[in-house]
JSON list of C-alpha atoms in Angstrom, two decimals:
[
{"chain": "A", "resi": 222, "resn": "MET", "atom": "CA", "xyz": [-8.72, 88.86, -41.53]},
{"chain": "A", "resi": 223, "resn": "ALA", "atom": "CA", "xyz": [-10.57, 85.92, -43.76]},
{"chain": "A", "resi": 224, "resn": "GLU", "atom": "CA", "xyz": [-13.92, 84.65, -42.31]},
{"chain": "A", "resi": 225, "resn": "GLU", "atom": "CA", "xyz": [-14.09, 80.32, -41.88]},
{"chain": "A", "resi": 226, "resn": "VAL", "atom": "CA", "xyz": [-15.22, 78.36, -43.83]},
{"chain": "A", "resi": 227, "resn": "LYS", "atom": "CA", "xyz": [-17.66, 75.63, -42.18]},
{"chain": "A", "resi": 228, "resn": "SER", "atom": "CA", "xyz": [-18.36, 72.61, -44.38]},
{"chain": "A", "resi": 229, "resn": "PRO", "atom": "CA", "xyz": [-21.84, 71.74, -44.88]},
{"chain": "A", "resi": 230, "resn": "ALA", "atom": "CA", "xyz": [-23.98, 69.40, -42.67]},
{"chain": "A", "resi": 231, "resn": "PRO", "atom": "CA", "xyz": [-24.82, 66.05, -43.53]},
{"chain": "A", "resi": 232, "resn": "PRO", "atom": "CA", "xyz": [-27.53, 66.19, -44.59]},
{"chain": "A", "resi": 233, "resn": "PRO", "atom": "CA", "xyz": [-30.62, 64.63, -42.12]},
{"chain": "A", "resi": 234, "resn": "PRO", "atom": "CA", "xyz": [-30.95, 60.52, -42.90]},
{"chain": "A", "resi": 235, "resn": "PRO", "atom": "CA", "xyz": [-34.28, 59.91, -45.75]},
{"chain": "A", "resi": 236, "resn": "GLU", "atom": "CA", "xyz": [-38.01, 59.95, -44.04]},
{"chain": "A", "resi": 237, "resn": "GLY", "atom": "CA", "xyz": [-38.06, 56.03, -42.05]},
{"chain": "A", "resi": 238, "resn": "GLU", "atom": "CA", "xyz": [-34.69, 55.00, -41.77]},
{"chain": "A", "resi": 239, "resn": "LYS", "atom": "CA", "xyz": [-33.11, 55.21, -37.70]},
{"chain": "A", "resi": 240, "resn": "LYS", "atom": "CA", "xyz": [-30.13, 57.84, -37.81]},
{"chain": "A", "resi": 241, "resn": "PRO", "atom": "CA", "xyz": [-27.18, 54.53, -36.23]},
{"chain": "A", "resi": 242, "resn": "ALA", "atom": "CA", "xyz": [-26.02, 54.74, -33.37]},
{"chain": "A", "resi": 243, "resn": "ALA", "atom": "CA", "xyz": [-23.11, 56.15, -32.14]},
{"chain": "A", "resi": 244, "resn": "GLU", "atom": "CA", "xyz": [-20.65, 52.77, -31.07]},
{"chain": "A", "resi": 245, "resn": "LYS", "atom": "CA", "xyz": [-20.97, 51.60, -27.93]},
{"chain": "A", "resi": 246, "resn": "PRO", "atom": "CA", "xyz": [-16.42, 51.31, -26.89]},
{"chain": "A", "resi": 247, "resn": "ALA", "atom": "CA", "xyz": [-15.83, 47.48, -25.92]},
{"chain": "A", "resi": 248, "resn": "ALA", "atom": "CA", "xyz": [-16.52, 46.30, -22.67]},
{"chain": "A", "resi": 249, "resn": "ALA", "atom": "CA", "xyz": [-13.49, 45.20, -21.05]},
{"chain": "A", "resi": 250, "resn": "ALA", "atom": "CA", "xyz": [-12.16, 41.44, -21.09]},
{"chain": "A", "resi": 251, "resn": "ALA", "atom": "CA", "xyz": [-12.54, 39.63, -17.71]},
{"chain": "A", "resi": 252, "resn": "PRO", "atom": "CA", "xyz": [-9.32, 38.86, -16.04]},
{"chain": "A", "resi": 253, "resn": "VAL", "atom": "CA", "xyz": [-7.33, 35.84, -16.81]},
{"chain": "A", "resi": 254, "resn": "ALA", "atom": "CA", "xyz": [-6.85, 33.13, -14.00]},
{"chain": "A", "resi": 255, "resn": "PRO", "atom": "CA", "xyz": [-3.21, 32.65, -13.32]},
{"chain": "A", "resi": 256, "resn": "ALA", "atom": "CA", "xyz": [-2.68, 28.50, -14.37]},
{"chain": "A", "resi": 257, "resn": "LYS", "atom": "CA", "xyz": [-2.34, 26.99, -11.10]},
{"chain": "A", "resi": 258, "resn": "PRO", "atom": "CA", "xyz": [1.04, 24.94, -10.61]},
{"chain": "A", "resi": 259, "resn": "ALA", "atom": "CA", "xyz": [0.84, 21.44, -11.02]},
{"chain": "A", "resi": 260, "resn": "ALA", "atom": "CA", "xyz": [0.74, 18.78, -8.62]},
{"chain": "A", "resi": 261, "resn": "PRO", "atom": "CA", "xyz": [4.61, 18.12, -6.86]},
{"chain": "A", "resi": 262, "resn": "ALA", "atom": "CA", "xyz": [5.63, 14.71, -7.44]},
{"chain": "A", "resi": 263, "resn": "GLY", "atom": "CA", "xyz": [5.52, 12.53, -4.76]},
{"chain": "A", "resi": 264, "resn": "PRO", "atom": "CA", "xyz": [8.48, 10.00, -3.88]},
{"chain": "A", "resi": 265, "resn": "VAL", "atom": "CA", "xyz": [8.56, 6.95, -5.67]},
{"chain": "A", "resi": 266, "resn": "PRO", "atom": "CA", "xyz": [10.58, 4.02, -5.22]},
{"chain": "A", "resi": 267, "resn": "VAL", "atom": "CA", "xyz": [14.16, 4.11, -6.98]},
{"chain": "A", "resi": 268, "resn": "PRO", "atom": "CA", "xyz": [16.88, 0.76, -7.49]},
{"chain": "A", "resi": 269, "resn": "TRP", "atom": "CA", "xyz": [18.13, -0.43, -4.11]},
{"chain": "A", "resi": 270, "resn": "THR", "atom": "CA", "xyz": [22.05, -1.76, -4.91]},
{"chain": "A", "resi": 271, "resn": "SER", "atom": "CA", "xyz": [24.70, -2.93, -2.46]},
{"chain": "A", "resi": 272, "resn": "PRO", "atom": "CA", "xyz": [26.66, -5.75, -1.93]},
{"chain": "A", "resi": 273, "resn": "LEU", "atom": "CA", "xyz": [23.62, -7.76, -0.19]},
{"chain": "A", "resi": 274, "resn": "VAL", "atom": "CA", "xyz": [21.41, -6.88, -2.92]},
{"chain": "A", "resi": 275, "resn": "GLU", "atom": "CA", "xyz": [24.18, -7.66, -5.68]},
{"chain": "A", "resi": 276, "resn": "LYS", "atom": "CA", "xyz": [24.69, -11.50, -3.26]},
{"chain": "A", "resi": 277, "resn": "TYR", "atom": "CA", "xyz": [21.84, -13.04, -3.99]},
{"chain": "A", "resi": 278, "resn": "ARG", "atom": "CA", "xyz": [19.86, -11.36, -7.32]},
{"chain": "A", "resi": 279, "resn": "SER", "atom": "CA", "xyz": [23.77, -13.38, -8.54]},
{"chain": "A", "resi": 280, "resn": "GLN", "atom": "CA", "xyz": [22.12, -16.50, -6.31]},
{"chain": "A", "resi": 281, "resn": "TYR", "atom": "CA", "xyz": [18.88, -15.58, -7.79]},
{"chain": "A", "resi": 282, "resn": "GLY", "atom": "CA", "xyz": [17.92, -13.94, -11.27]},
{"chain": "A", "resi": 283, "resn": "SER", "atom": "CA", "xyz": [14.73, -12.65, -11.37]},
{"chain": "A", "resi": 284, "resn": "GLY", "atom": "CA", "xyz": [13.92, -13.82, -8.54]},
{"chain": "A", "resi": 285, "resn": "LEU", "atom": "CA", "xyz": [14.83, -11.04, -6.96]},
{"chain": "A", "resi": 286, "resn": "ASP", "atom": "CA", "xyz": [14.27, -7.51, -7.25]},
{"chain": "A", "resi": 287, "resn": "ALA", "atom": "CA", "xyz": [14.98, -5.18, -5.07]},
{"chain": "A", "resi": 288, "resn": "GLN", "atom": "CA", "xyz": [13.85, -0.67, -4.76]},
{"chain": "A", "resi": 289, "resn": "THR", "atom": "CA", "xyz": [13.99, 2.26, -1.21]},
{"chain": "A", "resi": 290, "resn": "TYR", "atom": "CA", "xyz": [11.70, 4.00, -1.25]},
{"chain": "A", "resi": 291, "resn": "LEU", "atom": "CA", "xyz": [12.21, 6.92, 1.19]},
{"chain": "A", "resi": 292, "resn": "GLY", "atom": "CA", "xyz": [14.51, 4.71, 2.94]},
{"chain": "A", "resi": 293, "resn": "GLN", "atom": "CA", "xyz": [13.58, 1.64, 3.77]},
{"chain": "A", "resi": 294, "resn": "ASN", "atom": "CA", "xyz": [14.98, -1.59, 1.74]},
{"chain": "A", "resi": 295, "resn": "TYR", "atom": "CA", "xyz": [13.11, -4.03, -0.16]},
{"chain": "A", "resi": 296, "resn": "LEU", "atom": "CA", "xyz": [14.07, -6.74, -1.55]},
{"chain": "A", "resi": 297, "resn": "THR", "atom": "CA", "xyz": [11.00, -8.75, -3.29]},
{"chain": "A", "resi": 298, "resn": "VAL", "atom": "CA", "xyz": [11.16, -12.18, -4.02]},
{"chain": "A", "resi": 299, "resn": "ASP", "atom": "CA", "xyz": [9.25, -14.82, -5.45]},
{"chain": "A", "resi": 300, "resn": "ARG", "atom": "CA", "xyz": [6.82, -16.58, -3.22]},
{"chain": "A", "resi": 301, "resn": "SER", "atom": "CA", "xyz": [8.94, -19.67, -3.99]},
{"chain": "A", "resi": 302, "resn": "LEU", "atom": "CA", "xyz": [12.25, -18.18, -2.57]},
{"chain": "A", "resi": 303, "resn": "ILE", "atom": "CA", "xyz": [10.72, -17.88, 0.97]},
{"chain": "A", "resi": 304, "resn": "PRO", "atom": "CA", "xyz": [12.00, -19.57, 4.01]},
{"chain": "A", "resi": 305, "resn": "ASP", "atom": "CA", "xyz": [14.96, -19.40, 2.14]},
{"chain": "A", "resi": 306, "resn": "ILE", "atom": "CA", "xyz": [15.70, -16.67, 1.43]},
{"chain": "A", "resi": 307, "resn": "LEU", "atom": "CA", "xyz": [14.13, -15.08, 5.28]},
{"chain": "A", "resi": 308, "resn": "ARG", "atom": "CA", "xyz": [17.40, -18.03, 6.92]},
{"chain": "A", "resi": 309, "resn": "LEU", "atom": "CA", "xyz": [20.59, -16.40, 4.78]},
{"chain": "A", "resi": 310, "resn": "LEU", "atom": "CA", "xyz": [19.69, -12.87, 5.46]},
{"chain": "A", "resi": 311, "resn": "ARG", "atom": "CA", "xyz": [19.49, -14.42, 9.38]},
{"chain": "A", "resi": 312, "resn": "ASP", "atom": "CA", "xyz": [22.56, -17.04, 9.59]},
{"chain": "A", "resi": 313, "resn": "GLU", "atom": "CA", "xyz": [24.68, -15.05, 6.53]},
{"chain": "A", "resi": 314, "resn": "GLU", "atom": "CA", "xyz": [22.91, -11.23, 6.82]},
{"chain": "A", "resi": 315, "resn": "GLN", "atom": "CA", "xyz": [22.92, -11.26, 10.62]},
{"chain": "A", "resi": 316, "resn": "PHE", "atom": "CA", "xyz": [19.55, -10.30, 10.34]},
{"chain": "A", "resi": 317, "resn": "ASP", "atom": "CA", "xyz": [18.63, -11.47, 13.84]},
{"chain": "A", "resi": 318, "resn": "TYR", "atom": "CA", "xyz": [15.26, -9.96, 15.06]},
{"chain": "A", "resi": 319, "resn": "CYS", "atom": "CA", "xyz": [12.14, -9.91, 13.36]},
{"chain": "A", "resi": 320, "resn": "VAL", "atom": "CA", "xyz": [10.55, -7.22, 13.83]},
{"chain": "A", "resi": 321, "resn": "ASP", "atom": "CA", "xyz": [7.47, -7.72, 12.39]},
{"chain": "A", "resi": 322, "resn": "ILE", "atom": "CA", "xyz": [4.87, -9.97, 9.20]},
{"chain": "A", "resi": 323, "resn": "THR", "atom": "CA", "xyz": [1.91, -8.22, 7.98]},
{"chain": "A", "resi": 324, "resn": "ALA", "atom": "CA", "xyz": [-0.41, -8.05, 4.82]},
{"chain": "A", "resi": 325, "resn": "VAL", "atom": "CA", "xyz": [-1.86, -5.87, 1.88]},
{"chain": "A", "resi": 326, "resn": "HIS", "atom": "CA", "xyz": [-4.65, -7.31, 0.45]},
{"chain": "A", "resi": 327, "resn": "TYR", "atom": "CA", "xyz": [-5.64, -5.55, -3.63]},
{"chain": "A", "resi": 328, "resn": "PRO", "atom": "CA", "xyz": [-9.53, -7.44, -3.66]},
{"chain": "A", "resi": 329, "resn": "LYS", "atom": "CA", "xyz": [-8.63, -6.25, -7.90]},
{"chain": "A", "resi": 330, "resn": "ARG", "atom": "CA", "xyz": [-4.62, -8.23, -8.26]},
{"chain": "A", "resi": 331, "resn": "GLU", "atom": "CA", "xyz": [-4.71, -11.57, -9.97]},
{"chain": "A", "resi": 332, "resn": "LYS", "atom": "CA", "xyz": [-3.01, -12.78, -7.19]},
{"chain": "A", "resi": 333, "resn": "GLN", "atom": "CA", "xyz": [-4.50, -9.87, -4.31]},
{"chain": "A", "resi": 334, "resn": "PHE", "atom": "CA", "xyz": [-1.84, -10.18, -1.08]},
{"chain": "A", "resi": 335, "resn": "ASP", "atom": "CA", "xyz": [1.05, -8.94, -0.72]},
{"chain": "A", "resi": 336, "resn": "VAL", "atom": "CA", "xyz": [2.38, -10.32, 2.81]},
{"chain": "A", "resi": 337, "resn": "LEU", "atom": "CA", "xyz": [5.52, -7.86, 4.15]},
{"chain": "A", "resi": 338, "resn": "TRP", "atom": "CA", "xyz": [8.85, -9.03, 6.36]},
{"chain": "A", "resi": 339, "resn": "ILE", "atom": "CA", "xyz": [10.66, -6.03, 8.49]},
{"chain": "A", "resi": 340, "resn": "LEU", "atom": "CA", "xyz": [13.26, -7.53, 9.86]},
{"chain": "A", "resi": 341, "resn": "TYR", "atom": "CA", "xyz": [16.90, -5.65, 11.96]},
{"chain": "A", "resi": 342, "resn": "SER", "atom": "CA", "xyz": [20.40, -6.47, 12.92]},
{"chain": "A", "resi": 343, "resn": "PHE", "atom": "CA", "xyz": [21.83, -5.63, 15.85]},
{"chain": "A", "resi": 344, "resn": "PRO", "atom": "CA", "xyz": [25.65, -6.18, 14.07]},
{"chain": "A", "resi": 345, "resn": "ARG", "atom": "CA", "xyz": [24.67, -3.96, 11.64]},
{"chain": "A", "resi": 346, "resn": "ASN", "atom": "CA", "xyz": [22.60, -1.68, 12.89]},
{"chain": "A", "resi": 347, "resn": "GLU", "atom": "CA", "xyz": [19.84, -1.85, 9.68]},
{"chain": "A", "resi": 348, "resn": "ARG", "atom": "CA", "xyz": [16.26, -2.62, 8.58]},
{"chain": "A", "resi": 349, "resn": "VAL", "atom": "CA", "xyz": [15.08, -4.34, 5.74]},
{"chain": "A", "resi": 350, "resn": "ARG", "atom": "CA", "xyz": [12.04, -5.56, 4.83]},
{"chain": "A", "resi": 351, "resn": "VAL", "atom": "CA", "xyz": [11.74, -9.24, 2.31]},
{"chain": "A", "resi": 352, "resn": "LYS", "atom": "CA", "xyz": [7.89, -8.39, 0.54]},
{"chain": "A", "resi": 353, "resn": "THR", "atom": "CA", "xyz": [6.40, -11.82, -1.38]},
{"chain": "A", "resi": 354, "resn": "GLN", "atom": "CA", "xyz": [2.64, -11.64, -3.35]},
{"chain": "A", "resi": 355, "resn": "ILE", "atom": "CA", "xyz": [0.14, -14.30, -2.90]},
{"chain": "A", "resi": 356, "resn": "ALA", "atom": "CA", "xyz": [-2.80, -15.57, -3.96]},
{"chain": "A", "resi": 357, "resn": "ASP", "atom": "CA", "xyz": [-6.24, -15.45, -2.45]},
{"chain": "A", "resi": 358, "resn": "GLY", "atom": "CA", "xyz": [-6.78, -19.23, -0.89]},
{"chain": "A", "resi": 359, "resn": "ALA", "atom": "CA", "xyz": [-2.51, -19.52, -1.15]},
{"chain": "A", "resi": 360, "resn": "SER", "atom": "CA", "xyz": [-0.42, -20.18, 1.96]},
{"chain": "A", "resi": 361, "resn": "ILE", "atom": "CA", "xyz": [3.38, -19.45, 2.19]},
{"chain": "A", "resi": 362, "resn": "PRO", "atom": "CA", "xyz": [5.89, -21.17, 4.72]},
{"chain": "A", "resi": 363, "resn": "SER", "atom": "CA", "xyz": [6.32, -20.28, 8.18]},
{"chain": "A", "resi": 364, "resn": "SER", "atom": "CA", "xyz": [8.83, -18.53, 9.24]},
{"chain": "A", "resi": 365, "resn": "VAL", "atom": "CA", "xyz": [8.97, -20.00, 13.27]},
{"chain": "A", "resi": 366, "resn": "PRO", "atom": "CA", "xyz": [11.61, -22.10, 13.07]},
{"chain": "A", "resi": 367, "resn": "ILE", "atom": "CA", "xyz": [13.91, -18.92, 12.18]},
{"chain": "A", "resi": 368, "resn": "TRP", "atom": "CA", "xyz": [12.71, -17.22, 14.74]},
{"chain": "A", "resi": 369, "resn": "PRO", "atom": "CA", "xyz": [10.41, -17.80, 16.98]},
{"chain": "A", "resi": 370, "resn": "THR", "atom": "CA", "xyz": [9.09, -14.31, 17.57]},
{"chain": "A", "resi": 371, "resn": "ALA", "atom": "CA", "xyz": [7.09, -15.02, 14.17]},
{"chain": "A", "resi": 372, "resn": "ASN", "atom": "CA", "xyz": [4.52, -17.55, 16.00]},
{"chain": "A", "resi": 373, "resn": "TRP", "atom": "CA", "xyz": [2.35, -14.84, 17.15]},
{"chain": "A", "resi": 374, "resn": "LEU", "atom": "CA", "xyz": [2.85, -12.53, 13.90]},
{"chain": "A", "resi": 375, "resn": "GLU", "atom": "CA", "xyz": [1.99, -15.48, 11.77]},
{"chain": "A", "resi": 376, "resn": "ARG", "atom": "CA", "xyz": [-1.53, -15.80, 13.65]},
{"chain": "A", "resi": 377, "resn": "GLU", "atom": "CA", "xyz": [-2.09, -12.06, 13.30]},
{"chain": "A", "resi": 378, "resn": "VAL", "atom": "CA", "xyz": [-1.53, -12.35, 9.84]},
{"chain": "A", "resi": 379, "resn": "TYR", "atom": "CA", "xyz": [-4.35, -14.80, 9.47]},
{"chain": "A", "resi": 380, "resn": "ASP", "atom": "CA", "xyz": [-6.54, -14.35, 12.37]},
{"chain": "A", "resi": 381, "resn": "MET", "atom": "CA", "xyz": [-7.50, -10.27, 10.28]},
{"chain": "A", "resi": 382, "resn": "PHE", "atom": "CA", "xyz": [-6.41, -11.13, 6.55]},
{"chain": "A", "resi": 383, "resn": "GLY", "atom": "CA", "xyz": [-6.88, -15.57, 6.32]},
{"chain": "A", "resi": 384, "resn": "ILE", "atom": "CA", "xyz": [-2.87, -16.04, 5.05]},
{"chain": "A", "resi": 385, "resn": "LYS", "atom": "CA", "xyz": [-2.45, -19.43, 6.25]},
{"chain": "A", "resi": 386, "resn": "PHE", "atom": "CA", "xyz": [1.36, -19.97, 7.03]},
{"chain": "A", "resi": 387, "resn": "ASP", "atom": "CA", "xyz": [1.97, -23.67, 6.34]},
{"chain": "A", "resi": 388, "resn": "GLY", "atom": "CA", "xyz": [4.15, -25.66, 9.13]},
{"chain": "A", "resi": 389, "resn": "HIS", "atom": "CA", "xyz": [2.61, -23.26, 12.57]},
{"chain": "A", "resi": 390, "resn": "PRO", "atom": "CA", "xyz": [2.41, -24.77, 15.24]},
{"chain": "A", "resi": 391, "resn": "ASP", "atom": "CA", "xyz": [-0.45, -23.38, 16.88]},
{"chain": "A", "resi": 392, "resn": "LEU", "atom": "CA", "xyz": [-2.11, -21.46, 13.96]},
{"chain": "A", "resi": 393, "resn": "LYS", "atom": "CA", "xyz": [-5.31, -19.45, 15.51]},
{"chain": "A", "resi": 394, "resn": "ARG", "atom": "CA", "xyz": [-6.29, -16.80, 16.20]},
{"chain": "A", "resi": 395, "resn": "ILE", "atom": "CA", "xyz": [-4.84, -13.67, 18.10]},
{"chain": "A", "resi": 396, "resn": "LEU", "atom": "CA", "xyz": [-7.01, -10.77, 18.48]},
{"chain": "A", "resi": 397, "resn": "LEU", "atom": "CA", "xyz": [-10.36, -11.94, 17.44]},
{"chain": "A", "resi": 398, "resn": "PRO", "atom": "CA", "xyz": [-12.39, -14.84, 19.35]},
{"chain": "A", "resi": 399, "resn": "ASP", "atom": "CA", "xyz": [-12.41, -18.71, 17.29]},
{"chain": "A", "resi": 400, "resn": "GLY", "atom": "CA", "xyz": [-15.52, -18.75, 15.80]},
{"chain": "A", "resi": 401, "resn": "TRP", "atom": "CA", "xyz": [-15.45, -15.02, 14.46]},
{"chain": "A", "resi": 402, "resn": "LYS", "atom": "CA", "xyz": [-16.66, -15.29, 10.93]},
{"chain": "A", "resi": 403, "resn": "GLY", "atom": "CA", "xyz": [-14.10, -13.32, 7.80]},
{"chain": "A", "resi": 404, "resn": "HIS", "atom": "CA", "xyz": [-11.12, -11.11, 8.56]},
{"chain": "A", "resi": 405, "resn": "PRO", "atom": "CA", "xyz": [-11.16, -7.64, 9.12]},
{"chain": "A", "resi": 406, "resn": "LEU", "atom": "CA", "xyz": [-8.62, -6.69, 7.01]},
{"chain": "A", "resi": 407, "resn": "ARG", "atom": "CA", "xyz": [-9.22, -7.59, 3.97]},
{"chain": "A", "resi": 408, "resn": "LYS", "atom": "CA", "xyz": [-11.13, -4.14, 1.33]},
{"chain": "A", "resi": 409, "resn": "ASP", "atom": "CA", "xyz": [-13.50, -6.55, 0.87]},
{"chain": "A", "resi": 410, "resn": "TYR", "atom": "CA", "xyz": [-14.68, -6.79, 4.94]},
{"chain": "A", "resi": 411, "resn": "GLY", "atom": "CA", "xyz": [-16.74, -4.31, 5.67]},
{"chain": "A", "resi": 412, "resn": "ILE", "atom": "CA", "xyz": [-16.66, -1.67, 7.43]},
{"chain": "A", "resi": 413, "resn": "LEU", "atom": "CA", "xyz": [-19.21, -1.54, 9.84]},
{"chain": "A", "resi": 414, "resn": "GLN", "atom": "CA", "xyz": [-19.04, -5.50, 9.45]},
{"chain": "A", "resi": 415, "resn": "GLN", "atom": "CA", "xyz": [-19.12, -7.79, 12.75]},
{"chain": "A", "resi": 416, "resn": "ASP", "atom": "CA", "xyz": [-20.76, -11.40, 13.22]},
{"chain": "A", "resi": 417, "resn": "GLN", "atom": "CA", "xyz": [-23.84, -11.22, 14.18]},
{"chain": "A", "resi": 418, "resn": "GLU", "atom": "CA", "xyz": [-24.53, -14.69, 14.86]},
{"chain": "A", "resi": 419, "resn": "TRP", "atom": "CA", "xyz": [-21.33, -14.66, 17.15]},
{"chain": "A", "resi": 420, "resn": "VAL", "atom": "CA", "xyz": [-22.34, -11.73, 18.99]},
{"chain": "A", "resi": 421, "resn": "GLN", "atom": "CA", "xyz": [-26.12, -13.89, 19.81]},
{"chain": "A", "resi": 422, "resn": "ILE", "atom": "CA", "xyz": [-25.03, -16.66, 20.76]},
{"chain": "A", "resi": 423, "resn": "ASN", "atom": "CA", "xyz": [-21.61, -15.76, 22.94]},
{"chain": "A", "resi": 424, "resn": "LEU", "atom": "CA", "xyz": [-23.57, -12.80, 24.21]},
{"chain": "A", "resi": 425, "resn": "GLY", "atom": "CA", "xyz": [-27.26, -13.07, 23.83]},
{"chain": "A", "resi": 426, "resn": "ILE", "atom": "CA", "xyz": [-27.62, -9.14, 22.29]},
{"chain": "A", "resi": 427, "resn": "GLU", "atom": "CA", "xyz": [-27.85, -7.90, 19.17]},
{"chain": "A", "resi": 428, "resn": "SER", "atom": "CA", "xyz": [-25.17, -6.66, 16.82]},
{"chain": "A", "resi": 429, "resn": "GLY", "atom": "CA", "xyz": [-24.72, -3.01, 17.57]},
{"chain": "A", "resi": 430, "resn": "GLN", "atom": "CA", "xyz": [-23.86, -2.04, 13.85]}
]
């Protein structure tokens, strides 16, 4: 039987030279977290088309825009069209009920206020919203001659936002006392703000805020 030939052992490293360390296995890579799914896009307004819209768009052109948002139909109109467009909606389109008048304050905008009318037609069983923009300190014609119930709605907008309605028969506060200072639904009105002077004079106590 043939004798097995062995390979010679490698020579020892020179004196003072360290033997190279054995390579360590590479560390396992950290698991990669799955990408976070993008947040779903929210609903956005889309153009609203209808015979009513086309009728008034042909009449007023760029002074009127129409959109729908989550089933709510809006007419955004120039301030100069108020109250004419409101009267036409009552007389020609049978929007005989003024559900509400309200406002929204955008203090960083040039025209800081949106004024909004919510109208309902009993014969049509349909709602429409009319919106316009006005600057701080500007006024807008009253809708009381069109819908008498606008009286109290406009007083509330005046009380909470300070918006004046020209031609209103008795424009004064409706929720707060007559001598109250400021308008609480403006966004520049402090959340804890009270009229300390009114509280002291009329109630004889210090404000609790």
